[in-house]
Amino acid sequence: NLSFIVLFIAVIALLMWLSRTYHVQFDWTRNARNSLSPASIAVLKKLDRPVQLTAYVSDRRNMQAGIRDLAARYQRIKPDLKLDIVNPDTDPTRARAAGIQFDGEVVLEYGGNKENLTQFTERELTNALARVARSAEQWVVFLSGHGERKPDSQANHDFGVWGAQMQKRGLKTRSLSLTESPQIPQNTAVLVIADPQVRLLAGEVKQIEKFVAQGGNLLWLIEPGNLRGLEPLAESLGLEIGPGTIIDPNSQIITGAEPTVIVVGKYSGHRIVQNLGPATLFPSAVPLKHTGGDAPAGNDANKSNWQSAVLLETLPSAWSESGAVKGAVRFDAGKDLRGPLSLGVALSREREKREQHIAVIGDADFLSNTFLGNGANLDLGMNLINWIVSDEAYIDMPNRQAIDATLNLSQRAQTIIALGFFIVLPLFLLTTGIVIWWRRRRR
């Protein structure tokens, strides 16, 4: 008996030790909303230093519980992530020193970098971790001096909203005029050419070609019309820019707008677009095609060897209208190009032990301040930049909500349930009681 008691206590102690040391958790929700997304896990695995979170929360149990719960999800992947809860009411000096303005604000510290979060959600925390973890500044450089779209302007046709979203992700944006600075900076993560309105000089085009030949990343947004002197760049990349403007009567039925407004709702399997949900809207697009050809002979450093993929493609009902888009337009066999047509191409190749990325989209308006809020336009813009600068871990940060929180019953089902609870079940209980009473009385 004594041996049994000793062994029993030893087993209980071992089980307690195992439960404190090893943790196993299963998330059985339909969309795994109680677990971190793969993008968040990928970000955490790239962090090689401890992370400190300091939440300034008053004595509100619900808010504190929510913060602890989300932090615990990150701690299961990264054990050296620490969370401290500070009550700003009892420690106002520390709250003022941290620059706290709102109840529930969280201070993130990593590697000497610090950032305040006013919203503590998975999306906000993961994006903040991505920003503070960047080892060097990555500049998104917008070509300027030829009437291109500006990343810091709020004009309807400019990219101010998109530029602000990139800055939230830790990317720096600036404009560059090659007539003032004849070389593209070495810390340029991606060069953006956004619909120039004036023809580029031959020397400017050569600088861009040199930048690409040396492994520079490029995002080229093209509008229908003249390439403004960038034909050599298209040739070196093996691109054919189709004539005319894409027309799609089916998209016109959906949008109720001009026939040049193209809706793309089906995407390829490329990493940029494979997880896009809603449709994207392109107000004025031109067809693209990658021929896979090499650069002109004698320029070995600029030979393509590109791996190409179509990102965006129209419906078969679309065509490229070679004439003027006025009044009622129709497809002219022999002149116009029948769909489906591609209006987005991604190119990649190995370059000096790293992968070079280039994306060419046959529209610039879809990222403008006017149209960025349509469908998945903003998601597509961010995915493009993240893929080009090789920050694919930050793509696809879903807002997962409970999709099984409501129960929708038909009128027939509601009637059956009501009859069951209000008539059938009471009658059954009443009948059972009468039968039992009758049997006992007969005894």
GROMACS .gro file of N, CA, C and O in nm, residues 1-110:
model
  440
    1ASN      N    1   0.082  -0.122   0.000
    1ASN     CA    2   0.000   0.000   0.000
    1ASN      C    3   0.085   0.127   0.000
    1ASN      O    4   0.056   0.225  -0.068
    2LEU      N    5   0.193   0.123   0.079
    2LEU     CA    6   0.281   0.239   0.084
    2LEU      C    7   0.348   0.263  -0.051
    2LEU      O    8   0.359   0.379  -0.098
    3SER      N    9   0.392   0.155  -0.116
    3SER     CA   10   0.453   0.169  -0.249
    3SER      C   11   0.355   0.227  -0.349
    3SER      O   12   0.388   0.313  -0.432
    4PHE      N   13   0.231   0.181  -0.343
    4PHE     CA   14   0.129   0.233  -0.434
    4PHE      C   15   0.107   0.383  -0.414
    4PHE      O   16   0.098   0.460  -0.508
    5ILE      N   17   0.100   0.424  -0.287
    5ILE     CA   18   0.077   0.567  -0.258
    5ILE      C   19   0.194   0.651  -0.309
    5ILE      O   20   0.175   0.757  -0.371
    6VAL      N   21   0.316   0.603  -0.285
    6VAL     CA   22   0.435   0.678  -0.331
    6VAL      C   23   0.435   0.689  -0.484
    6VAL      O   24   0.459   0.796  -0.541
    7LEU      N   25   0.411   0.577  -0.554
    7LEU     CA   26   0.409   0.579  -0.701
    7LEU      C   27   0.296   0.666  -0.755
    7LEU      O   28   0.311   0.738  -0.854
    8PHE      N   29   0.180   0.661  -0.688
    8PHE     CA   30   0.066   0.742  -0.731
    8PHE      C   31   0.098   0.890  -0.720
    8PHE      O   32   0.070   0.969  -0.812
    9ILE      N   33   0.158   0.931  -0.609
    9ILE     CA   34   0.196   1.071  -0.591
    9ILE      C   35   0.301   1.111  -0.695
    9ILE      O   36   0.298   1.222  -0.751
   10ALA      N   37   0.396   1.020  -0.724
   10ALA     CA   38   0.499   1.049  -0.825
   10ALA      C   39   0.437   1.070  -0.963
   10ALA      O   40   0.475   1.160  -1.039
   11VAL      N   41   0.339   0.986  -0.998
   11VAL     CA   42   0.271   1.001  -1.127
   11VAL      C   43   0.198   1.134  -1.135
   11VAL      O   44   0.202   1.205  -1.236
   12ILE      N   45   0.128   1.172  -1.030
   12ILE     CA   46   0.057   1.300  -1.027
   12ILE      C   47   0.155   1.415  -1.043
   12ILE      O   48   0.131   1.512  -1.118
   13ALA      N   49   0.271   1.407  -0.974
   13ALA     CA   50   0.371   1.513  -0.985
   13ALA      C   51   0.426   1.523  -1.128
   13ALA      O   52   0.445   1.633  -1.181
   14LEU      N   53   0.452   1.409  -1.190
   14LEU     CA   54   0.501   1.410  -1.328
   14LEU      C   55   0.398   1.468  -1.424
   14LEU      O   56   0.431   1.544  -1.516
   15LEU      N   57   0.272   1.433  -1.404
   15LEU     CA   58   0.166   1.488  -1.489
   15LEU      C   59   0.156   1.640  -1.473
   15LEU      O   60   0.136   1.713  -1.570
   16MET      N   61   0.171   1.689  -1.350
   16MET     CA   62   0.168   1.834  -1.328
   16MET      C   63   0.286   1.901  -1.397
   16MET      O   64   0.272   2.007  -1.459
   17TRP      N   65   0.405   1.837  -1.390
   17TRP     CA   66   0.522   1.894  -1.457
   17TRP      C   67   0.504   1.896  -1.609
   17TRP      O   68   0.536   1.994  -1.676
   18LEU      N   69   0.449   1.788  -1.665
   18LEU     CA   70   0.426   1.783  -1.809
   18LEU      C   71   0.327   1.891  -1.852
   18LEU      O   72   0.345   1.956  -1.956
   19SER      N   73   0.220   1.911  -1.774
   19SER     CA   74   0.118   2.009  -1.812
   19SER      C   75   0.171   2.152  -1.806
   19SER      O   76   0.123   2.240  -1.878
   20ARG      N   77   0.269   2.178  -1.721
   20ARG     CA   78   0.327   2.312  -1.710
   20ARG      C   79   0.436   2.335  -1.815
   20ARG      O   80   0.463   2.448  -1.853
   21THR      N   81   0.502   2.229  -1.860
   21THR     CA   82   0.616   2.243  -1.951
   21THR      C   83   0.575   2.232  -2.097
   21THR      O   84   0.626   2.305  -2.182
   22TYR      N   85   0.483   2.142  -2.128
   22TYR     CA   86   0.445   2.117  -2.266
   22TYR      C   87   0.297   2.155  -2.285
   22TYR      O   88   0.213   2.119  -2.203
   23HIS      N   89   0.272   2.227  -2.394
   23HIS     CA   90   0.136   2.274  -2.419
   23HIS      C   91   0.089   2.224  -2.556
   23HIS      O   92   0.162   2.234  -2.655
   24VAL      N   93  -0.029   2.173  -2.562
   24VAL     CA   94  -0.090   2.129  -2.686
   24VAL      C   95  -0.224   2.198  -2.699
   24VAL      O   96  -0.305   2.197  -2.605
   25GLN      N   97  -0.246   2.259  -2.813
   25GLN     CA   98  -0.371   2.333  -2.834
   25GLN      C   99  -0.428   2.298  -2.971
   25GLN      O  100  -0.353   2.285  -3.068
   26PHE      N  101  -0.558   2.285  -2.978
   26PHE     CA  102  -0.627   2.257  -3.103
   26PHE      C  103  -0.731   2.366  -3.128
   26PHE      O  104  -0.809   2.399  -3.038
   27ASP      N  105  -0.729   2.420  -3.247
   27ASP     CA  106  -0.826   2.522  -3.285
   27ASP      C  107  -0.926   2.458  -3.380
   27ASP      O  108  -0.896   2.431  -3.496
   28TRP      N  109  -1.046   2.433  -3.329
   28TRP     CA  110  -1.148   2.364  -3.408
   28TRP      C  111  -1.249   2.458  -3.471
   28TRP      O  112  -1.350   2.412  -3.525
   29THR      N  113  -1.225   2.591  -3.463
   29THR     CA  114  -1.314   2.683  -3.531
   29THR      C  115  -1.298   2.665  -3.682
   29THR      O  116  -1.190   2.629  -3.731
   30ARG      N  117  -1.404   2.695  -3.755
   30ARG     CA  118  -1.405   2.664  -3.898
   30ARG      C  119  -1.297   2.737  -3.975
   30ARG      O  120  -1.235   2.680  -4.064
   31ASN      N  121  -1.273   2.864  -3.943
   31ASN     CA  122  -1.172   2.941  -4.014
   31ASN      C  123  -1.050   2.969  -3.927
   31ASN      O  124  -0.976   3.064  -3.951
   32ALA      N  125  -1.029   2.889  -3.822
   32ALA     CA  126  -0.911   2.898  -3.735
   32ALA      C  127  -0.890   3.040  -3.685
   32ALA      O  128  -0.780   3.092  -3.686
   33ARG      N  129  -0.999   3.102  -3.638
   33ARG     CA  130  -0.989   3.242  -3.598
   33ARG      C  131  -0.922   3.260  -3.463
   33ARG      O  132  -0.895   3.372  -3.422
   34ASN      N  133  -0.898   3.151  -3.390
   34ASN     CA  134  -0.827   3.160  -3.263
   34ASN      C  135  -0.679   3.127  -3.276
   34ASN      O  136  -0.610   3.110  -3.176
   35SER      N  137  -0.630   3.117  -3.400
   35SER     CA  138  -0.490   3.089  -3.426
   35SER      C  139  -0.431   3.198  -3.514
   35SER      O  140  -0.504   3.269  -3.584
   36LEU      N  141  -0.300   3.210  -3.512
   36LEU     CA  142  -0.233   3.308  -3.596
   36LEU      C  143  -0.236   3.264  -3.741
   36LEU      O  144  -0.231   3.144  -3.772
   37SER      N  145  -0.241   3.360  -3.831
   37SER     CA  146  -0.237   3.331  -3.974
   37SER      C  147  -0.096   3.288  -4.014
   37SER      O  148   0.002   3.320  -3.945
   38PRO      N  149  -0.081   3.216  -4.124
   38PRO     CA  150   0.054   3.179  -4.171
   38PRO      C  151   0.145   3.299  -4.192
   38PRO      O  152   0.267   3.289  -4.171
   39ALA      N  153   0.089   3.413  -4.234
   39ALA     CA  154   0.171   3.532  -4.254
   39ALA      C  155   0.232   3.580  -4.122
   39ALA      O  156   0.349   3.616  -4.116
   40SER      N  157   0.151   3.579  -4.015
   40SER     CA  158   0.203   3.621  -3.885
   40SER      C  159   0.311   3.525  -3.835
   40SER      O  160   0.414   3.568  -3.780
   41ILE      N  161   0.290   3.396  -3.855
   41ILE     CA  162   0.391   3.298  -3.812
   41ILE      C  163   0.521   3.317  -3.888
   41ILE      O  164   0.630   3.309  -3.830
   42ALA      N  165   0.510   3.347  -4.019
   42ALA     CA  166   0.630   3.369  -4.099
   42ALA      C  167   0.708   3.491  -4.050
   42ALA      O  168   0.831   3.491  -4.047
   43VAL      N  169   0.636   3.596  -4.011
   43VAL     CA  170   0.703   3.715  -3.958
   43VAL      C  171   0.774   3.682  -3.828
   43VAL      O  172   0.890   3.721  -3.806
   44LEU      N  173   0.709   3.610  -3.738
   44LEU     CA  174   0.768   3.577  -3.609
   44LEU      C  175   0.894   3.492  -3.625
   44LEU      O  176   0.991   3.507  -3.550
   45LYS      N  177   0.893   3.403  -3.722
   45LYS     CA  178   1.009   3.315  -3.741
   45LYS      C  179   1.131   3.392  -3.793
   45LYS      O  180   1.245   3.342  -3.785
   46LYS      N  181   1.108   3.511  -3.847
   46LYS     CA  182   1.220   3.593  -3.894
   46LYS      C  183   1.281   3.679  -3.785
   46LYS      O  184   1.387   3.738  -3.804
   47LEU      N  185   1.216   3.686  -3.669
   47LEU     CA  186   1.265   3.771  -3.560
   47LEU      C  187   1.364   3.692  -3.476
   47LEU      O  188   1.329   3.590  -3.417
   48ASP      N  189   1.487   3.739  -3.468
   48ASP     CA  190   1.592   3.668  -3.394
   48ASP      C  191   1.623   3.733  -3.260
   48ASP      O  192   1.717   3.691  -3.192
   49ARG      N  193   1.546   3.834  -3.220
   49ARG     CA  194   1.568   3.900  -3.092
   49ARG      C  195   1.438   3.905  -3.014
   49ARG      O  196   1.330   3.892  -3.072
   50PRO      N  197   1.448   3.925  -2.881
   50PRO     CA  198   1.325   3.928  -2.800
   50PRO      C  199   1.235   4.046  -2.838
   50PRO      O  200   1.281   4.149  -2.885
   51VAL      N  201   1.107   4.027  -2.814
   51VAL     CA  202   1.006   4.130  -2.839
   51VAL      C  203   0.942   4.167  -2.706
   51VAL      O  204   0.906   4.079  -2.627
   52GLN      N  205   0.929   4.296  -2.680
   52GLN     CA  206   0.867   4.344  -2.558
   52GLN      C  207   0.740   4.421  -2.591
   52GLN      O  208   0.742   4.514  -2.672
   53LEU      N  209   0.629   4.379  -2.531
   53LEU     CA  210   0.502   4.449  -2.545
   53LEU      C  211   0.464   4.506  -2.408
   53LEU      O  212   0.465   4.433  -2.309
   54THR      N  213   0.431   4.634  -2.405
   54THR     CA  214   0.385   4.698  -2.282
   54THR      C  215   0.249   4.759  -2.309
   54THR      O  216   0.237   4.853  -2.389
   55ALA      N  217   0.146   4.704  -2.247
   55ALA     CA  218   0.008   4.750  -2.268
   55ALA      C  219  -0.031   4.844  -2.154
   55ALA      O  220  -0.020   4.806  -2.036
   56TYR      N  221  -0.075   4.962  -2.189
   56TYR     CA  222  -0.120   5.060  -2.090
   56TYR      C  223  -0.272   5.056  -2.087
   56TYR      O  224  -0.339   5.116  -2.171
   57VAL      N  225  -0.324   4.981  -1.991
   57VAL     CA  226  -0.467   4.955  -1.984
   57VAL      C  227  -0.514   4.984  -1.841
   57VAL      O  228  -0.451   4.941  -1.743
   58SER      N  229  -0.624   5.056  -1.830
   58SER     CA  230  -0.683   5.079  -1.699
   58SER      C  231  -0.746   4.951  -1.648
   58SER      O  232  -0.743   4.847  -1.716
   59ASP      N  233  -0.802   4.957  -1.532
   59ASP     CA  234  -0.855   4.837  -1.467
   59ASP      C  235  -0.985   4.793  -1.534
   59ASP      O  236  -1.093   4.800  -1.476
   60ARG      N  237  -0.971   4.746  -1.660
   60ARG     CA  238  -1.085   4.697  -1.738
   60ARG      C  239  -1.054   4.553  -1.777
   60ARG      O  240  -0.970   4.527  -1.864
   61ARG      N  241  -1.120   4.460  -1.711
   61ARG     CA  242  -1.084   4.320  -1.726
   61ARG      C  243  -1.104   4.269  -1.868
   61ARG      O  244  -1.025   4.189  -1.919
   62ASN      N  245  -1.211   4.313  -1.936
   62ASN     CA  246  -1.236   4.263  -2.071
   62ASN      C  247  -1.124   4.303  -2.166
   62ASN      O  248  -1.078   4.221  -2.247
   63MET      N  249  -1.079   4.428  -2.158
   63MET     CA  250  -0.973   4.474  -2.247
   63MET      C  251  -0.842   4.403  -2.214
   63MET      O  252  -0.769   4.361  -2.305
   64GLN      N  253  -0.811   4.389  -2.086
   64GLN     CA  254  -0.688   4.320  -2.048
   64GLN      C  255  -0.690   4.175  -2.093
   64GLN      O  256  -0.590   4.122  -2.141
   65ALA      N  257  -0.805   4.110  -2.080
   65ALA     CA  258  -0.815   3.970  -2.122
   65ALA      C  259  -0.794   3.956  -2.272
   65ALA      O  260  -0.728   3.861  -2.318
   66GLY      N  261  -0.849   4.050  -2.350
   66GLY     CA  262  -0.830   4.044  -2.495
   66GLY      C  263  -0.685   4.061  -2.534
   66GLY      O  264  -0.635   3.993  -2.624
   67ILE      N  265  -0.615   4.154  -2.467
   67ILE     CA  266  -0.473   4.175  -2.497
   67ILE      C  267  -0.391   4.053  -2.459
   67ILE      O  268  -0.304   4.009  -2.535
   68ARG      N  269  -0.417   3.996  -2.342
   68ARG     CA  270  -0.344   3.877  -2.300
   68ARG      C  271  -0.369   3.759  -2.394
   68ARG      O  272  -0.277   3.683  -2.425
   69ASP      N  273  -0.492   3.745  -2.440
   69ASP     CA  274  -0.525   3.633  -2.528
   69ASP      C  275  -0.450   3.644  -2.660
   69ASP      O  276  -0.393   3.545  -2.708
   70LEU      N  277  -0.449   3.764  -2.722
   70LEU     CA  278  -0.379   3.779  -2.849
   70LEU      C  279  -0.228   3.764  -2.830
   70LEU      O  280  -0.161   3.700  -2.912
   71ALA      N  281  -0.174   3.822  -2.723
   71ALA     CA  282  -0.031   3.808  -2.698
   71ALA      C  283   0.008   3.663  -2.676
   71ALA      O  284   0.117   3.619  -2.719
   72ALA      N  285  -0.080   3.585  -2.612
   72ALA     CA  286  -0.051   3.443  -2.588
   72ALA      C  287  -0.037   3.366  -2.720
   72ALA      O  288   0.043   3.272  -2.729
   73ARG      N  289  -0.112   3.403  -2.821
   73ARG     CA  290  -0.100   3.336  -2.951
   73ARG      C  291   0.039   3.358  -3.009
   73ARG      O  292   0.099   3.267  -3.069
   74TYR      N  293   0.090   3.479  -2.995
   74TYR     CA  294   0.225   3.509  -3.045
   74TYR      C  295   0.331   3.440  -2.958
   74TYR      O  296   0.434   3.395  -3.010
   75GLN      N  297   0.307   3.433  -2.827
   75GLN     CA  298   0.405   3.372  -2.738
   75GLN      C  299   0.419   3.222  -2.763
   75GLN      O  300   0.525   3.165  -2.737
   76ARG      N  301   0.314   3.157  -2.811
   76ARG     CA  302   0.325   3.015  -2.841
   76ARG      C  303   0.420   2.991  -2.957
   76ARG      O  304   0.481   2.884  -2.967
   77ILE      N  305   0.434   3.087  -3.047
   77ILE     CA  306   0.528   3.076  -3.159
   77ILE      C  307   0.664   3.133  -3.121
   77ILE      O  308   0.768   3.078  -3.158
   78LYS      N  309   0.664   3.242  -3.044
   78LYS     CA  310   0.789   3.308  -3.004
   78LYS      C  311   0.789   3.323  -2.853
   78LYS      O  312   0.736   3.421  -2.799
   79PRO      N  313   0.849   3.228  -2.781
   79PRO     CA  314   0.844   3.231  -2.633
   79PRO      C  315   0.910   3.353  -2.571
   79PRO      O  316   0.877   3.389  -2.457
   80ASP      N  317   1.006   3.417  -2.642
   80ASP     CA  318   1.073   3.532  -2.583
   80ASP      C  319   0.999   3.663  -2.609
   80ASP      O  320   1.056   3.771  -2.596
   81LEU      N  321   0.873   3.654  -2.645
   81LEU     CA  322   0.787   3.773  -2.654
   81LEU      C  323   0.725   3.796  -2.516
   81LEU      O  324   0.654   3.709  -2.464
   82LYS      N  325   0.752   3.908  -2.456
   82LYS     CA  326   0.708   3.938  -2.321
   82LYS      C  327   0.597   4.044  -2.323
   82LYS      O  328   0.600   4.136  -2.406
   83LEU      N  329   0.503   4.030  -2.232
   83LEU     CA  330   0.392   4.126  -2.220
   83LEU      C  331   0.386   4.178  -2.077
   83LEU      O  332   0.382   4.100  -1.982
   84ASP      N  333   0.383   4.310  -2.065
   84ASP     CA  334   0.363   4.376  -1.936
   84ASP      C  335   0.235   4.460  -1.942
   84ASP      O  336   0.209   4.526  -2.044
   85ILE      N  337   0.158   4.455  -1.836
   85ILE     CA  338   0.036   4.535  -1.825
   85ILE      C  339   0.061   4.648  -1.725
   85ILE      O  340   0.099   4.622  -1.611
   86VAL      N  341   0.040   4.771  -1.768
   86VAL     CA  342   0.061   4.888  -1.683
   86VAL      C  343  -0.069   4.966  -1.677
   86VAL      O  344  -0.131   4.993  -1.781
   87ASN      N  345  -0.111   5.001  -1.556
   87ASN     CA  346  -0.231   5.082  -1.537
   87ASN      C  347  -0.191   5.229  -1.542
   87ASN      O  348  -0.122   5.278  -1.452
   88PRO      N  349  -0.232   5.303  -1.646
   88PRO     CA  350  -0.192   5.444  -1.657
   88PRO      C  351  -0.251   5.531  -1.547
   88PRO      O  352  -0.200   5.641  -1.521
   89ASP      N  353  -0.358   5.484  -1.482
   89ASP     CA  354  -0.417   5.563  -1.374
   89ASP      C  355  -0.330   5.561  -1.248
   89ASP      O  356  -0.321   5.660  -1.177
   90THR      N  357  -0.266   5.447  -1.223
   90THR     CA  358  -0.181   5.435  -1.104
   90THR      C  359  -0.035   5.469  -1.132
   90THR      O  360   0.042   5.490  -1.039
   91ASP      N  361   0.004   5.469  -1.261
   91ASP     CA  362   0.142   5.502  -1.298
   91ASP      C  363   0.141   5.602  -1.413
   91ASP      O  364   0.186   5.572  -1.524
   92PRO      N  365   0.090   5.724  -1.390
   92PRO     CA  366   0.079   5.822  -1.499
   92PRO      C  367   0.214   5.870  -1.551
   92PRO      O  368   0.226   5.906  -1.669
   93THR      N  369   0.317   5.871  -1.468
   93THR     CA  370   0.448   5.917  -1.512
   93THR      C  371   0.503   5.827  -1.622
   93THR      O  372   0.554   5.876  -1.725
   94ARG      N  373   0.493   5.697  -1.603
   94ARG     CA  374   0.541   5.603  -1.705
   94ARG      C  375   0.458   5.614  -1.832
   94ARG      O  376   0.512   5.603  -1.942
   95ALA      N  377   0.330   5.635  -1.817
   95ALA     CA  378   0.244   5.648  -1.936
   95ALA      C  379   0.280   5.773  -2.016
   95ALA      O  380   0.285   5.770  -2.140
   96ARG      N  381   0.306   5.885  -1.947
   96ARG     CA  382   0.345   6.008  -2.018
   96ARG      C  383   0.480   5.991  -2.087
   96ARG      O  384   0.499   6.037  -2.200
   97ALA      N  385   0.574   5.924  -2.020
   97ALA     CA  386   0.705   5.902  -2.081
   97ALA      C  387   0.696   5.816  -2.207
   97ALA      O  388   0.776   5.833  -2.301
   98ALA      N  389   0.599   5.726  -2.211
   98ALA     CA  390   0.581   5.639  -2.329
   98ALA      C  391   0.497   5.704  -2.437
   98ALA      O  392   0.477   5.645  -2.543
   99GLY      N  393   0.446   5.826  -2.410
   99GLY     CA  394   0.364   5.894  -2.510
   99GLY      C  395   0.227   5.834  -2.528
   99GLY      O  396   0.171   5.838  -2.639
  100ILE      N  397   0.171   5.780  -2.421
  100ILE     CA  398   0.040   5.714  -2.429
  100ILE      C  399  -0.070   5.819  -2.438
  100ILE      O  400  -0.073   5.914  -2.359
  101GLN      N  401  -0.161   5.801  -2.535
  101GLN     CA  402  -0.272   5.893  -2.555
  101GLN      C  403  -0.408   5.827  -2.535
  101GLN      O  404  -0.507   5.896  -2.512
  102PHE      N  405  -0.413   5.694  -2.547
  102PHE     CA  406  -0.542   5.624  -2.542
  102PHE      C  407  -0.532   5.507  -2.444
  102PHE      O  408  -0.427   5.444  -2.429
  103ASP      N  409  -0.644   5.478  -2.381
  103ASP     CA  410  -0.652   5.361  -2.295
  103ASP      C  411  -0.648   5.235  -2.381
  103ASP      O  412  -0.723   5.222  -2.479
  104GLY      N  413  -0.559   5.143  -2.348
  104GLY     CA  414  -0.543   5.023  -2.429
  104GLY      C  415  -0.430   5.031  -2.529
  104GLY      O  416  -0.409   4.937  -2.607
  105GLU      N  417  -0.357   5.142  -2.531
  105GLU     CA  418  -0.245   5.158  -2.624
  105GLU      C  419  -0.131   5.065  -2.584
  105GLU      O  420  -0.102   5.046  -2.466
  106VAL      N  421  -0.065   5.007  -2.684
  106VAL     CA  422   0.041   4.909  -2.662
  106VAL      C  423   0.170   4.961  -2.724
  106VAL      O  424   0.171   5.007  -2.839
  107VAL      N  425   0.281   4.953  -2.649
  107VAL     CA  426   0.412   4.992  -2.698
  107VAL      C  427   0.490   4.866  -2.737
  107VAL      O  428   0.506   4.775  -2.655
  108LEU      N  429   0.534   4.861  -2.861
  108LEU     CA  430   0.611   4.749  -2.913
  108LEU      C  431   0.758   4.790  -2.921
  108LEU      O  432   0.791   4.894  -2.978
  109GLU      N  433   0.846   4.706  -2.867
  109GLU     CA  434   0.989   4.731  -2.870
  109GLU      C  435   1.061   4.609  -2.925
  109GLU      O  436   1.037   4.496  -2.882
  110TYR      N  437   1.151   4.635  -3.022
  110TYR     CA  438   1.228   4.526  -3.081
  110TYR      C  439   1.358   4.583  -3.138
  110TYR      O  440   1.356   4.675  -3.221
   0.00000   0.00000   0.00000
